[in-house]
PDB file of C-alpha atoms in Angstrom:
ATOM      1  CA  MET A  78      99.111  19.229 196.786  1.00 54.00           C
ATOM      2  CA  VAL A  79      99.304  16.286 199.137  1.00 57.00           C
ATOM      3  CA  LEU A  80      97.354  15.267 202.245  1.00 54.00           C
ATOM      4  CA  THR A  81      97.984  13.752 204.770  1.00 62.00           C
ATOM      5  CA  CYS A  82      94.795  12.272 205.976  1.00 59.00           C
ATOM      6  CA  PRO A  83      92.725   9.665 204.162  1.00 58.00           C
ATOM      7  CA  VAL A  84      90.484  11.096 201.697  1.00 54.00           C
ATOM      8  CA  GLY A  85      87.196   9.081 200.468  1.00 55.00           C
ATOM      9  CA  ILE A  86      85.137  10.025 197.806  1.00 56.00           C
ATOM     10  CA  GLY A  87      81.843   9.063 200.116  1.00 54.00           C
ATOM     11  CA  ARG A  88      82.029   5.886 201.392  1.00 54.00           C
ATOM     12  CA  THR A  89      84.680   4.453 204.299  1.00 52.00           C
ATOM     13  CA  THR A  90      88.430   4.327 204.260  1.00 51.00           C
ATOM     14  CA  GLN A  91      90.466   0.891 203.977  1.00 56.00           C
ATOM     15  CA  ARG A  92      92.164   2.410 207.582  1.00 55.00           C
ATOM     16  CA  ASN A  93      90.156   2.145 210.246  1.00 54.00           C
ATOM     17  CA  GLN A  94      86.702   1.726 208.286  1.00 54.00           C
ATOM     18  CA  ALA A  95      85.687   5.325 209.489  1.00 54.00           C
ATOM     19  CA  SER A  96      84.152   8.016 206.719  1.00 58.00           C
ATOM     20  CA  GLY A  97      86.237   9.363 204.889  1.00 63.00           C
ATOM     21  CA  HIS A  98      86.830  13.360 204.349  1.00 70.00           C
ATOM     22  CA  SER A  99      86.007  13.977 200.197  1.00 75.00           C
ATOM     23  CA  ARG A 100      88.531  16.059 198.567  1.00 76.00           C
ATOM     24  CA  ARG A 101      86.054  18.733 197.330  1.00 79.00           C
ATOM     25  CA  LYS A 102      85.518  19.442 201.398  1.00 78.00           C
ATOM     26  CA  ILE A 103      88.785  19.916 201.816  1.00 79.00           C
ATOM     27  CA  LEU A 104      89.596  22.206 199.439  1.00 77.00           C
ATOM     28  CA  ARG A 105      86.476  23.952 200.313  1.00 80.00           C
ATOM     29  CA  GLY A 106      88.020  24.790 203.435  1.00 77.00           C
ATOM     30  CA  GLY A 107      91.534  26.039 202.750  1.00 76.00           C
ATOM     31  CA  ALA A 108      89.855  28.353 200.504  1.00 75.00           C
ATOM     32  CA  LEU A 109      87.380  29.062 203.260  1.00 72.00           C
ATOM     33  CA  LEU A 110      90.685  29.500 205.486  1.00 74.00           C
ATOM     34  CA  VAL A 111      92.990  31.183 203.063  1.00 73.00           C
ATOM     35  CA  LEU A 112      89.576  33.716 202.188  1.00 70.00           C
ATOM     36  CA  GLY A 113      89.146  34.459 205.613  1.00 67.00           C
ATOM     37  CA  GLY A 114      92.741  35.462 206.676  1.00 63.00           C
ATOM     38  CA  THR A 115      93.221  37.733 204.075  1.00 60.00           C
ATOM     39  CA  ALA A 116      89.858  39.916 204.609  1.00 56.00           C
ATOM     40  CA  ALA A 117      90.790  39.909 208.766  1.00 55.00           C
ATOM     41  CA  PRO A 118      93.238  42.278 207.790  1.00 55.00           C
ATOM     42  CA  LEU A 119      91.514  44.216 205.762  1.00 53.00           C
ATOM     43  CA  THR A 120      89.004  45.007 208.457  1.00 53.00           C
ATOM     44  CA  GLY A 121      91.429  46.628 210.351  1.00 54.00           C
ATOM     45  CA  CYS A 122      92.219  49.155 207.806  1.00 56.00           C
ATOM     46  CA  ASP A 123      89.154  50.891 207.564  1.00 55.00           C
ATOM     47  CA  LEU A 124      87.856  49.009 204.115  1.00 54.00           C
ATOM     48  CA  PHE A 125      84.916  47.300 205.316  1.00 57.00           C
ATOM     49  CA  ASP A 126      83.881  49.830 208.242  1.00 57.00           C
ATOM     50  CA  ARG A 127      83.646  53.291 206.935  1.00 60.00           C
ATOM     51  CA  ASP A 128      82.305  55.453 210.234  1.00 64.00           C
ATOM     52  CA  ASP A 129      82.567  58.497 208.433  1.00 71.00           C
ATOM     53  CA  LYS A 130      81.059  61.172 211.814  1.00 78.00           C
ATOM     54  CA  PRO A 131      82.224  64.701 211.759  1.00 81.00           C
ATOM     55  CA  ALA A 132      84.254  65.702 215.247  1.00 79.00           C
ATOM     56  CA  PRO A 133      82.395  67.286 217.472  1.00 78.00           C
ATOM     57  CA  PRO A 134      82.214  70.804 217.544  1.00 81.00           C
ATOM     58  CA  PRO A 135      84.651  72.837 220.104  1.00 81.00           C
ATOM     59  CA  ASP A 136      83.044  73.439 223.992  1.00 85.00           C
ATOM     60  CA  PRO A 137      81.019  76.344 223.979  1.00 87.00           C
ATOM     61  CA  LEU A 138      82.523  77.388 227.410  1.00 89.00           C
ATOM     62  CA  ARG A 139      86.054  77.335 225.826  1.00 92.00           C
ATOM     63  CA  PRO A 140      86.090  81.166 224.729  1.00 92.00           C
ATOM     64  CA  MET A 141      85.487  81.807 228.852  1.00 94.00           C
ATOM     65  CA  VAL A 142      88.459  79.972 229.614  1.00 94.00           C
ATOM     66  CA  ASP A 143      90.088  81.901 226.817  1.00 94.00           C
ATOM     67  CA  GLU A 144      88.657  85.640 228.456  1.00 95.00           C
ATOM     68  CA  ALA A 145      89.420  84.982 231.618  1.00 96.00           C
ATOM     69  CA  LEU A 146      92.738  84.481 231.434  1.00 96.00           C
ATOM     70  CA  ALA A 147      93.058  87.216 228.994  1.00 96.00           C
ATOM     71  CA  LEU A 148      91.384  89.009 232.035  1.00 96.00           C
ATOM     72  CA  ALA A 149      94.363  87.220 234.776  1.00 96.00           C
ATOM     73  CA  GLU A 150      97.283  88.765 232.302  1.00 96.00           C
ATOM     74  CA  ALA A 151      94.775  92.446 231.818  1.00 95.00           C
ATOM     75  CA  TYR A 152      95.555  92.149 235.752  1.00 96.00           C
ATOM     76  CA  ARG A 153      98.755  91.149 235.860  1.00 95.00           C
ATOM     77  CA  SER A 154     100.611  94.265 233.377  1.00 94.00           C
ATOM     78  CA  SER A 155      98.357  96.187 234.986  1.00 94.00           C
ATOM     79  CA  ALA A 156      99.970  95.729 238.524  1.00 94.00           C
ATOM     80  CA  ALA A 157     102.974  95.851 237.199  1.00 94.00           C
ATOM     81  CA  ALA A 158     102.598  99.199 235.915  1.00 93.00           C
ATOM     82  CA  HIS A 159     101.137  99.997 238.551  1.00 94.00           C
ATOM     83  CA  PRO A 160     102.865  99.209 241.713  1.00 93.00           C
ATOM     84  CA  ASP A 161     100.999 101.085 243.907  1.00 93.00           C
ATOM     85  CA  LEU A 162      97.423  98.989 242.672  1.00 93.00           C
ATOM     86  CA  ALA A 163      99.323  95.139 243.332  1.00 93.00           C
ATOM     87  CA  ASP A 164      97.790  94.311 246.594  1.00 94.00           C
ATOM     88  CA  ARG A 165      94.387  95.894 244.732  1.00 94.00           C
ATOM     89  CA  LEU A 166      94.778  93.540 241.631  1.00 95.00           C
ATOM     90  CA  GLY A 167      96.354  91.052 242.608  1.00 95.00           C
ATOM     91  CA  PRO A 168      93.547  88.860 243.810  1.00 96.00           C
ATOM     92  CA  ILE A 169      91.412  89.853 241.406  1.00 96.00           C
ATOM     93  CA  GLY A 170      93.830  88.320 238.726  1.00 96.00           C
ATOM     94  CA  GLU A 171      94.436  85.757 240.579  1.00 97.00           C
ATOM     95  CA  ALA A 172      90.212  84.823 240.562  1.00 97.00           C
ATOM     96  CA  HIS A 173      90.193  84.932 237.170  1.00 97.00           C
ATOM     97  CA  THR A 174      93.158  82.519 236.880  1.00 96.00           C
ATOM     98  CA  ALA A 175      91.069  80.037 238.911  1.00 96.00           C
ATOM     99  CA  HIS A 176      87.887  80.615 237.065  1.00 96.00           C
ATOM    100  CA  ALA A 177      90.036  79.600 234.031  1.00 96.00           C
ATOM    101  CA  THR A 178      91.537  76.545 235.649  1.00 96.00           C
ATOM    102  CA  GLU A 179      88.084  75.531 236.464  1.00 95.00           C
ATOM    103  CA  LEU A 180      86.566  76.571 233.282  1.00 95.00           C
ATOM    104  CA  ALA A 181      89.123  74.037 231.739  1.00 94.00           C
ATOM    105  CA  ARG A 182      88.720  70.974 234.115  1.00 94.00           C
ATOM    106  CA  VAL A 183      84.773  70.877 233.574  1.00 93.00           C
ATOM    107  CA  ILE A 184      85.380  71.095 229.562  1.00 92.00           C
ATOM    108  CA  GLY A 185      88.568  69.335 229.522  1.00 90.00           C
ATOM    109  CA  VAL A 186      91.029  71.084 228.032  1.00 90.00           C
ATOM    110  CA  ALA A 187      94.420  71.949 229.404  1.00 90.00           C
ATOM    111  CA  LEU A 188      94.938  75.180 230.044  1.00 88.00           C
ATOM    112  CA  PRO A 189      97.802  77.040 228.012  1.00 80.00           C
ATOM    113  CA  SER A 190     101.288  77.894 229.677  1.00 70.00           C
ATOM    114  CA  ALA A 191     101.510  81.281 231.515  1.00 58.00           C
ATOM    115  CA  GLY A 192     104.146  82.894 228.146  1.00 47.00           C
ATOM    116  CA  ALA A 193     101.234  81.011 225.649  1.00 45.00           C
ATOM    117  CA  SER A 194      98.248  83.277 226.525  1.00 48.00           C
ATOM    118  CA  ALA A 195      96.988  85.663 223.422  1.00 48.00           C
ATOM    119  CA  PRO A 196      98.474  89.521 225.155  1.00 46.00           C
ATOM    120  CA  THR A 197      96.941  91.792 225.538  1.00 53.00           C
ATOM    121  CA  THR A 198      96.629  95.756 225.393  1.00 56.00           C
ATOM    122  CA  ALA A 199      99.008  97.655 227.357  1.00 59.00           C
ATOM    123  CA  ALA A 200      98.038  99.385 230.865  1.00 64.00           C
ATOM    124  CA  ALA A 201      97.276 102.502 230.920  1.00 70.00           C
ATOM    125  CA  ALA A 202      99.593 105.464 231.810  1.00 77.00           C
ATOM    126  CA  ASP A 203      97.923 106.516 234.808  1.00 88.00           C
ATOM    127  CA  GLN A 204      95.823 104.534 237.661  1.00 90.00           C
ATOM    128  CA  ALA A 205      92.157 106.377 236.909  1.00 91.00           C
ATOM    129  CA  GLY A 206      93.072 105.244 233.533  1.00 93.00           C
ATOM    130  CA  ALA A 207      94.075 101.208 234.178  1.00 93.00           C
ATOM    131  CA  LEU A 208      91.080 101.081 236.835  1.00 94.00           C
ATOM    132  CA  ALA A 209      88.904 102.170 234.884  1.00 94.00           C
ATOM    133  CA  ALA A 210      90.216 100.083 231.761  1.00 94.00           C
ATOM    134  CA  LEU A 211      89.524  97.234 233.979  1.00 96.00           C
ATOM    135  CA  ARG A 212      86.195  98.151 234.873  1.00 96.00           C
ATOM    136  CA  ALA A 213      84.961  98.077 231.331  1.00 96.00           C
ATOM    137  CA  LEU A 214      86.922  94.773 230.500  1.00 96.00           C
ATOM    138  CA  GLU A 215      84.909  92.759 233.931  1.00 96.00           C
ATOM    139  CA  LYS A 216      81.600  94.697 231.868  1.00 96.00           C
ATOM    140  CA  SER A 217      82.367  92.864 228.970  1.00 96.00           C
ATOM    141  CA  ALA A 218      83.058  89.690 230.151  1.00 95.00           C
ATOM    142  CA  GLN A 219      80.264  90.005 232.651  1.00 95.00           C
ATOM    143  CA  LYS A 220      77.939  90.334 229.823  1.00 96.00           C
ATOM    144  CA  SER A 221      79.469  87.264 227.944  1.00 95.00           C
ATOM    145  CA  ALA A 222      79.015  84.701 231.096  1.00 94.00           C
ATOM    146  CA  THR A 223      75.758  85.953 231.382  1.00 94.00           C
ATOM    147  CA  GLU A 224      75.021  85.085 228.278  1.00 93.00           C
ATOM    148  CA  SER A 225      76.703  81.544 228.466  1.00 91.00           C
ATOM    149  CA  CYS A 226      75.724  80.767 231.976  1.00 90.00           C
ATOM    150  CA  ALA A 227      71.785  80.845 230.146  1.00 90.00           C
ATOM    151  CA  ALA A 228      72.597  79.298 227.592  1.00 88.00           C
ATOM    152  CA  ALA A 229      74.401  76.663 229.385  1.00 87.00           C
ATOM    153  CA  PRO A 230      72.885  73.346 230.740  1.00 88.00           C
ATOM    154  CA  ALA A 231      72.287  73.111 234.353  1.00 89.00           C
ATOM    155  CA  GLU A 232      75.198  71.349 235.398  1.00 89.00           C
ATOM    156  CA  ARG A 233      77.347  74.204 234.119  1.00 91.00           C
ATOM    157  CA  ALA A 234      75.193  77.147 235.173  1.00 92.00           C
ATOM    158  CA  ALA A 235      76.046  77.200 238.653  1.00 92.00           C
ATOM    159  CA  LEU A 236      79.824  77.351 238.125  1.00 94.00           C
ATOM    160  CA  LEU A 237      79.127  80.067 235.420  1.00 94.00           C
ATOM    161  CA  GLY A 238      76.423  82.369 237.966  1.00 94.00           C
ATOM    162  CA  SER A 239      79.342  82.166 240.279  1.00 95.00           C
ATOM    163  CA  ILE A 240      81.865  83.775 237.894  1.00 95.00           C
ATOM    164  CA  VAL A 241      79.214  86.165 236.457  1.00 95.00           C
ATOM    165  CA  ALA A 242      78.927  87.321 240.402  1.00 96.00           C
ATOM    166  CA  ALA A 243      82.544  87.819 240.908  1.00 96.00           C
ATOM    167  CA  ARG A 244      83.177  89.453 238.115  1.00 96.00           C
ATOM    168  CA  ALA A 245      80.055  92.084 238.804  1.00 95.00           C
ATOM    169  CA  THR A 246      81.999  92.207 242.532  1.00 95.00           C
ATOM    170  CA  HIS A 247      85.248  92.822 240.633  1.00 96.00           C
ATOM    171  CA  GLN A 248      83.884  95.945 239.531  1.00 95.00           C
ATOM    172  CA  GLU A 249      82.842  97.137 242.520  1.00 94.00           C
ATOM    173  CA  ALA A 250      86.471  96.771 243.893  1.00 93.00           C
ATOM    174  CA  LEU A 251      87.827  98.895 240.978  1.00 93.00           C
ATOM    175  CA  LYS A 252      85.508 101.731 241.780  1.00 89.00           C
TER     176      LYS A 252
END
């Protein structure tokens, strides 16, 4: 190893009469630089920092988003099967789509595309059967929304309460 700076053994050097550095100090400094240079990249590899936190659980409102999308799809399929009911069912289906959109915004998820929604049961053959099936879906959905509203934090309860009220109104509109 070639050292270009004046090295002394604790006494002054001959060049400028200043105190020199010992070989041990220089070697220690070099060793620290080498060790520091190899340890720094390892810290980025999560070798020293083990933070084994479990993934957060899914948001409890996620099933409400899926339920609202399923209801909207049920209304669309019933309106397609019974064109005479399209004017009556269209706005209710749009309301469920709006509910799903707002719930998705609140919990921070993207809505699936229209083709990606889960398949629903086929619409009833007659109009009265279709309306009865939609009323039963609305009643079940209102019950689950009521349970979610009761368990939700205050900042979400108002939204869920309005969805519960809308679903009750939809049941009456389908009579």
